[in-house]
mmCIF file of C-alpha atoms in Angstrom:
data_model
loop_
_atom_site.group_PDB
_atom_site.id
_atom_site.type_symbol
_atom_site.label_atom_id
_atom_site.label_comp_id
_atom_site.label_asym_id
_atom_site.label_seq_id
_atom_site.Cartn_x
_atom_site.Cartn_y
_atom_site.Cartn_z
ATOM 1 C CA MET A 223 127.358 36.366 -250.323
ATOM 2 C CA ALA A 224 123.707 36.886 -249.798
ATOM 3 C CA THR A 225 122.327 40.348 -249.758
ATOM 4 C CA ASN A 226 119.339 41.623 -247.777
ATOM 5 C CA LYS A 227 116.651 42.863 -250.020
ATOM 6 C CA LYS A 228 114.807 45.832 -248.822
ATOM 7 C CA SER A 229 111.107 45.140 -248.634
ATOM 8 C CA ALA A 230 108.983 47.291 -250.816
ATOM 9 C CA PRO A 231 107.106 50.025 -248.944
ATOM 10 C CA ARG A 232 103.546 49.144 -248.101
ATOM 11 C CA TYR A 233 100.789 51.616 -248.575
ATOM 12 C CA ASP A 234 97.620 51.426 -246.498
ATOM 13 C CA LEU A 235 95.019 51.943 -249.134
ATOM 14 C CA LYS A 236 92.325 52.513 -246.482
ATOM 15 C CA ALA A 237 94.219 55.145 -244.495
ATOM 16 C CA GLN A 238 92.737 58.040 -246.390
ATOM 17 C CA ASP A 239 89.250 56.588 -245.971
ATOM 18 C CA ARG A 240 89.780 56.279 -242.225
ATOM 19 C CA LYS A 241 91.082 59.832 -241.998
ATOM 20 C CA ARG A 242 88.122 61.092 -243.995
ATOM 21 C CA ASN A 243 85.647 59.154 -241.824
ATOM 22 C CA LEU A 244 87.314 60.436 -238.654
ATOM 23 C CA ALA A 245 87.089 63.995 -239.911
ATOM 24 C CA ILE A 246 83.411 63.509 -240.730
ATOM 25 C CA GLN A 247 82.730 62.007 -237.305
ATOM 26 C CA LEU A 248 84.546 64.832 -235.554
ATOM 27 C CA GLY A 249 82.662 67.362 -237.653
ATOM 28 C CA LEU A 250 79.306 65.780 -236.880
ATOM 29 C CA THR A 251 80.156 65.613 -233.181
ATOM 30 C CA GLY A 252 81.072 69.288 -233.234
ATOM 31 C CA ILE A 253 77.789 70.169 -234.919
ATOM 32 C CA VAL A 254 75.826 68.176 -232.330
ATOM 33 C CA VAL A 255 77.684 69.880 -229.472
ATOM 34 C CA ILE A 256 77.124 73.328 -230.966
ATOM 35 C CA PHE A 257 73.425 72.572 -231.468
ATOM 36 C CA ALA A 258 73.063 71.310 -227.889
ATOM 37 C CA VAL A 259 74.802 74.393 -226.487
ATOM 38 C CA ALA A 260 72.625 76.664 -228.623
ATOM 39 C CA LEU A 261 69.483 74.862 -227.450
ATOM 40 C CA VAL A 262 70.459 75.195 -223.789
ATOM 41 C CA LEU A 263 71.267 78.880 -224.266
ATOM 42 C CA TYR A 264 67.925 79.439 -225.978
ATOM 43 C CA ILE A 265 66.011 77.765 -223.132
ATOM 44 C CA VAL A 266 67.943 79.678 -220.481
ATOM 45 C CA MET A 267 67.580 82.997 -222.271
ATOM 46 C CA SER A 268 63.859 82.435 -222.850
ATOM 47 C CA HIS A 269 63.386 81.603 -219.171
ATOM 48 C CA ASP A 270 65.437 84.621 -218.124
ATOM 49 C CA LYS A 271 63.418 86.840 -220.453
ATOM 50 C CA LYS A 272 60.131 85.723 -218.911
ATOM 51 C CA THR A 273 61.563 85.921 -215.414
ATOM 52 C CA ALA A 274 62.783 89.448 -216.033
ATOM 53 C CA ALA A 275 59.421 90.420 -217.493
ATOM 54 C CA ALA A 276 57.637 88.910 -214.506
ATOM 55 C CA GLY A 277 59.979 90.866 -212.264
ATOM 56 C CA ASP A 278 58.573 94.005 -213.852
ATOM 57 C CA ALA A 279 55.026 92.771 -213.273
ATOM 58 C CA HIS A 280 52.428 95.122 -211.954
ATOM 59 C CA ALA A 281 48.809 94.770 -211.000
ATOM 60 C CA VAL A 282 45.928 96.841 -212.276
ATOM 61 C CA ARG A 283 45.012 98.732 -209.122
ATOM 62 C CA ILE A 284 41.457 99.944 -208.696
ATOM 63 C CA THR A 285 40.684 102.388 -205.884
ATOM 64 C CA SER A 286 38.256 105.153 -204.967
ATOM 65 C CA ALA A 287 38.593 108.607 -203.446
ATOM 66 C CA GLN A 288 37.299 107.143 -200.167
ATOM 67 C CA LEU A 289 40.244 104.729 -199.832
ATOM 68 C CA ILE A 290 41.145 104.042 -196.195
ATOM 69 C CA LYS A 291 44.893 104.471 -195.774
ATOM 70 C CA LYS A 292 47.455 103.492 -193.200
ATOM 71 C CA ASP A 293 47.993 106.232 -190.650
ATOM 72 C CA GLY A 294 50.401 108.856 -191.905
ATOM 73 C CA THR A 295 50.864 107.275 -195.330
ATOM 74 C CA ASP A 296 49.253 107.099 -198.750
ATOM 75 C CA GLU A 297 49.304 103.301 -198.628
ATOM 76 C CA PRO A 298 45.995 101.391 -198.566
ATOM 77 C CA LYS A 299 45.175 99.789 -195.258
ATOM 78 C CA ALA A 300 43.786 96.752 -197.074
ATOM 79 C CA VAL A 301 44.871 95.440 -200.472
ATOM 80 C CA LEU A 302 42.772 92.716 -202.054
ATOM 81 C CA SER A 303 44.862 90.953 -204.699
ATOM 82 C CA LEU A 304 43.148 88.814 -207.312
ATOM 83 C CA TYR A 305 45.031 86.380 -209.560
ATOM 84 C CA GLU A 306 42.894 85.221 -212.466
ATOM 85 C CA ASP A 307 43.127 83.434 -215.803
ATOM 86 C CA PHE A 308 40.472 84.434 -218.325
ATOM 87 C CA GLN A 309 40.263 80.811 -219.484
ATOM 88 C CA CYS A 310 39.574 79.559 -215.936
ATOM 89 C CA PRO A 311 35.928 78.540 -215.240
ATOM 90 C CA HIS A 312 36.417 78.934 -211.478
ATOM 91 C CA CYS A 313 37.606 82.515 -212.057
ATOM 92 C CA ARG A 314 34.447 83.175 -214.058
ATOM 93 C CA ASP A 315 32.328 81.767 -211.244
ATOM 94 C CA PHE A 316 34.234 83.818 -208.675
ATOM 95 C CA GLU A 317 33.702 86.986 -210.700
ATOM 96 C CA LYS A 318 29.988 86.254 -210.948
ATOM 97 C CA ALA A 319 29.582 85.553 -207.214
ATOM 98 C CA PHE A 320 32.041 88.066 -205.736
ATOM 99 C CA GLY A 321 32.377 90.775 -208.408
ATOM 100 C CA PRO A 322 29.604 93.050 -207.048
ATOM 101 C CA THR A 323 30.977 92.737 -203.512
ATOM 102 C CA ILE A 324 34.500 93.604 -204.622
ATOM 103 C CA SER A 325 33.105 96.654 -206.427
ATOM 104 C CA LYS A 326 31.405 97.687 -203.185
ATOM 105 C CA LEU A 327 34.568 97.124 -201.160
ATOM 106 C CA VAL A 328 36.404 99.417 -203.571
ATOM 107 C CA SER A 329 33.731 102.121 -203.823
ATOM 108 C CA THR A 330 33.401 102.405 -200.040
ATOM 109 C CA GLY A 331 37.172 102.724 -199.680
ATOM 110 C CA ALA A 332 37.549 99.501 -197.713
ATOM 111 C CA VAL A 333 40.158 98.049 -200.095
ATOM 112 C CA ALA A 334 42.368 98.741 -203.037
ATOM 113 C CA ALA A 335 41.777 95.927 -205.513
ATOM 114 C CA ASP A 336 44.825 94.648 -207.393
ATOM 115 C CA TYR A 337 43.928 92.640 -210.501
ATOM 116 C CA ASN A 338 46.678 90.309 -211.726
ATOM 117 C CA MET A 339 45.974 88.531 -215.003
ATOM 118 C CA VAL A 340 48.012 85.348 -215.356
ATOM 119 C CA ALA A 341 48.343 82.775 -218.133
ATOM 120 C CA ILE A 342 48.465 79.185 -216.892
ATOM 121 C CA LEU A 343 45.838 77.536 -219.118
ATOM 122 C CA ASN A 344 47.309 78.204 -222.530
ATOM 123 C CA SER A 345 46.543 75.858 -225.410
ATOM 124 C CA SER A 346 47.907 75.838 -228.925
ATOM 125 C CA ALA A 347 44.393 74.904 -230.054
ATOM 126 C CA ASN A 348 43.114 78.383 -229.166
ATOM 127 C CA LYS A 349 46.359 80.189 -229.969
ATOM 128 C CA ASN A 350 47.280 80.711 -226.309
ATOM 129 C CA TYR A 351 44.089 82.515 -225.421
ATOM 130 C CA SER A 352 45.055 82.876 -221.743
ATOM 131 C CA THR A 353 48.095 84.921 -222.719
ATOM 132 C CA ARG A 354 46.301 86.936 -225.388
ATOM 133 C CA ALA A 355 43.342 87.800 -223.139
ATOM 134 C CA ALA A 356 45.544 88.708 -220.161
ATOM 135 C CA ASN A 357 47.762 90.842 -222.363
ATOM 136 C CA ALA A 358 44.696 92.574 -223.788
ATOM 137 C CA ALA A 359 43.383 93.365 -220.295
ATOM 138 C CA TYR A 360 46.627 95.086 -219.360
ATOM 139 C CA CYS A 361 46.528 96.987 -222.654
ATOM 140 C CA VAL A 362 43.014 98.244 -221.876
ATOM 141 C CA ALA A 363 44.013 99.193 -218.323
ATOM 142 C CA ASP A 364 46.822 101.336 -219.731
ATOM 143 C CA GLU A 365 44.196 103.406 -221.526
ATOM 144 C CA ASN A 366 41.312 103.535 -219.065
ATOM 145 C CA LYS A 367 40.669 101.844 -215.704
ATOM 146 C CA ASP A 368 36.870 102.055 -216.034
ATOM 147 C CA ALA A 369 37.139 100.452 -219.466
ATOM 148 C CA PHE A 370 39.318 97.752 -217.916
ATOM 149 C CA LEU A 371 36.574 96.826 -215.430
ATOM 150 C CA ARG A 372 34.022 96.571 -218.246
ATOM 151 C CA PHE A 373 36.452 94.588 -220.390
ATOM 152 C CA HIS A 374 37.305 92.305 -217.466
ATOM 153 C CA GLY A 375 33.626 91.525 -216.913
ATOM 154 C CA ALA A 376 32.957 91.046 -220.628
ATOM 155 C CA LEU A 377 35.765 88.502 -221.073
ATOM 156 C CA PHE A 378 34.430 86.353 -218.248
ATOM 157 C CA ALA A 379 30.871 86.684 -219.548
ATOM 158 C CA GLN A 380 32.046 85.548 -222.998
ATOM 159 C CA GLN A 381 34.491 82.927 -221.734
ATOM 160 C CA PRO A 382 35.047 80.146 -224.291
ATOM 161 C CA GLU A 383 34.673 76.584 -223.127
ATOM 162 C CA GLU A 384 37.952 75.300 -221.731
ATOM 163 C CA GLY A 385 39.673 72.938 -224.143
ATOM 164 C CA SER A 386 37.227 73.650 -226.954
ATOM 165 C CA GLY A 387 39.877 75.087 -229.258
ATOM 166 C CA VAL A 388 37.570 77.998 -230.054
ATOM 167 C CA ALA A 389 38.357 81.418 -228.578
ATOM 168 C CA PRO A 390 38.210 85.096 -229.562
ATOM 169 C CA ASP A 391 41.025 86.110 -231.869
ATOM 170 C CA ASN A 392 42.906 89.388 -231.480
ATOM 171 C CA ASN A 393 40.428 91.256 -233.670
ATOM 172 C CA ALA A 394 37.604 90.117 -231.408
ATOM 173 C CA LEU A 395 39.544 91.221 -228.319
ATOM 174 C CA ILE A 396 40.141 94.609 -229.922
ATOM 175 C CA GLU A 397 36.430 94.955 -230.681
ATOM 176 C CA THR A 398 35.467 94.012 -227.117
ATOM 177 C CA ALA A 399 37.950 96.602 -225.863
ATOM 178 C CA ARG A 400 36.402 99.205 -228.147
ATOM 179 C CA GLN A 401 32.926 98.394 -226.839
ATOM 180 C CA ALA A 402 34.269 98.696 -223.292
ATOM 181 C CA GLY A 403 35.465 102.211 -224.092
ATOM 182 C CA ALA A 404 39.155 101.728 -224.857
ATOM 183 C CA ALA A 405 40.803 102.545 -228.151
ATOM 184 C CA GLY A 406 43.937 104.649 -228.656
ATOM 185 C CA GLY A 407 46.979 102.394 -228.622
ATOM 186 C CA VAL A 408 45.045 99.295 -227.521
ATOM 187 C CA PRO A 409 44.929 97.558 -230.938
ATOM 188 C CA GLN A 410 48.692 97.819 -231.422
ATOM 189 C CA CYS A 411 49.339 96.782 -227.811
ATOM 190 C CA ILE A 412 47.170 93.682 -228.272
ATOM 191 C CA ASN A 413 48.622 92.693 -231.631
ATOM 192 C CA THR A 414 52.238 93.108 -230.532
ATOM 193 C CA GLY A 415 51.688 91.204 -227.267
ATOM 194 C CA LYS A 416 53.249 93.957 -225.166
ATOM 195 C CA TYR A 417 52.564 92.156 -221.870
ATOM 196 C CA SER A 418 52.697 88.534 -223.073
ATOM 197 C CA ASP A 419 55.995 87.621 -221.416
ATOM 198 C CA MET A 420 54.919 89.307 -218.202
ATOM 199 C CA VAL A 421 51.628 87.446 -217.866
ATOM 200 C CA GLU A 422 53.245 84.104 -218.736
ATOM 201 C CA GLY A 423 55.835 84.523 -215.984
ATOM 202 C CA LEU A 424 53.584 86.171 -213.406
ATOM 203 C CA ALA A 425 52.136 83.013 -211.856
ATOM 204 C CA ALA A 426 55.543 81.540 -211.079
ATOM 205 C CA ALA A 427 56.928 84.866 -209.882
ATOM 206 C CA SER A 428 53.945 85.307 -207.553
ATOM 207 C CA LYS A 429 54.004 81.655 -206.438
ATOM 208 C CA ILE A 430 50.532 81.066 -207.843
ATOM 209 C CA THR A 431 49.640 77.438 -208.528
ATOM 210 C CA ALA A 432 45.884 77.767 -209.039
ATOM 211 C CA THR A 433 43.321 80.336 -210.083
ATOM 212 C CA PRO A 434 41.586 82.207 -208.737
ATOM 213 C CA THR A 435 43.962 83.015 -205.903
ATOM 214 C CA ILE A 436 42.791 85.726 -203.511
ATOM 215 C CA ARG A 437 45.110 87.498 -201.117
ATOM 216 C CA LEU A 438 44.379 90.076 -198.451
ATOM 217 C CA ASN A 439 47.461 92.104 -197.584
ATOM 218 C CA GLY A 440 49.605 89.365 -199.089
ATOM 219 C CA GLN A 441 48.003 86.461 -197.249
ATOM 220 C CA ASP A 442 46.023 83.811 -199.115
ATOM 221 C CA ILE A 443 42.358 83.741 -198.155
ATOM 222 C CA SER A 444 39.463 81.533 -199.228
ATOM 223 C CA PRO A 445 36.248 83.420 -198.548
ATOM 224 C CA ALA A 446 33.272 81.081 -198.375
ATOM 225 C CA SER A 447 30.809 83.782 -199.417
ATOM 226 C CA PRO A 448 30.651 87.509 -200.179
ATOM 227 C CA GLU A 449 29.632 88.081 -196.561
ATOM 228 C CA ASP A 450 32.690 86.172 -195.406
ATOM 229 C CA LEU A 451 34.916 88.324 -197.628
ATOM 230 C CA ILE A 452 33.439 91.479 -196.117
ATOM 231 C CA ALA A 453 34.037 90.116 -192.619
ATOM 232 C CA LYS A 454 37.683 89.396 -193.419
ATOM 233 C CA VAL A 455 38.161 92.929 -194.751
ATOM 234 C CA LYS A 456 36.429 94.454 -191.713
ATOM 235 C CA ALA A 457 38.834 92.571 -189.484
ATOM 236 C CA VAL A 458 41.578 94.680 -191.101
ATOM 237 C CA VAL A 459 39.959 98.088 -191.600
ATOM 238 C CA GLY A 460 37.121 98.050 -189.063
ATOM 239 C CA ASN A 461 33.554 99.079 -189.786
ATOM 240 C CA VAL A 462 33.118 101.013 -193.009
ATOM 241 C CA PRO A 463 29.991 103.060 -193.784
ATOM 242 C CA GLY A 464 27.926 101.433 -196.510
ATOM 243 C CA LEU A 465 29.563 98.040 -196.120
ATOM 244 C CA ASP A 466 26.980 96.313 -193.969
ATOM 245 C CA ASN A 467 25.567 93.899 -196.522
ATOM 246 C CA ALA A 468 26.945 92.173 -199.568
ATOM 247 C CA PRO A 469 25.125 93.074 -202.769
ATOM 248 C CA ALA A 470 23.273 90.308 -204.566
ATOM 249 C CA PRO A 471 24.948 89.008 -207.698
ATOM 250 C CA PRO A 472 23.321 90.143 -210.932
ATOM 251 C CA SER A 473 20.753 87.971 -212.665
ATOM 252 C CA PRO A 474 22.306 85.744 -215.290
ATOM 253 C CA THR A 475 22.314 87.256 -218.748
ATOM 254 C CA GLN A 476 23.235 85.814 -222.095
ATOM 255 C CA PRO A 477 26.091 87.935 -223.476
ATOM 256 C CA THR A 478 26.509 88.570 -227.152
ATOM 257 C CA PRO A 479 29.370 86.267 -228.159
ATOM 258 C CA ALA A 480 32.443 87.858 -229.674
ATOM 259 C CA PRO A 481 33.771 86.610 -233.023
ATOM 260 C CA THR A 482 36.045 83.630 -232.579
ATOM 261 C CA SER A 483 39.132 82.386 -234.284
#
């Protein structure tokens, strides 16, 4: 009588290899997923950080004792807001052509001037000079508003060529601030980049797409000349003593260049 022989058990010699490969694949997939999630979180958190900083943004307001105010309030009747990038050649040209007139508008009390320094022309070649210069201006303004105006003018007078890759380093900015009359906590403020996130997020938060942007009581304006700017301000505040004529821009001078990086 024939008997059924039990077949010998078969062992899959490659089973362990497949299990090991599957474990490796799953592990690698997990690492990729974790990395992707971390990257997304980093981008979101960085954006939120700049957005939050921009939400805390403030202008450097320059006024005089003669400021014309809204009836029954301490609010200026006219606010001239300037959005500038220290690396922007058009901002430099605007400062040269309109700077004396804006000073006159402020000194006569016709406007409060709000200076907003933004950073939209950064370049790794000059170590993000737009951010560093804007941050430095806010640092100087914290110490002394008169020093800020001198520093503001000096940075435009010494503006490096756009895209050249050569720009003042932080030590040069600190020295320019010192010459403008600001010291105190300015060096530390500049070196730590206290306002860097704010100035990098300010353009987007203010819906600025180009510099210079000029606003009068929140409305974009494009004055064709200093006289035109005065006329636009007079349309808001009326006639102001001493504001009949726009001052002539200063004669061009050759500034002493600051040390560069």
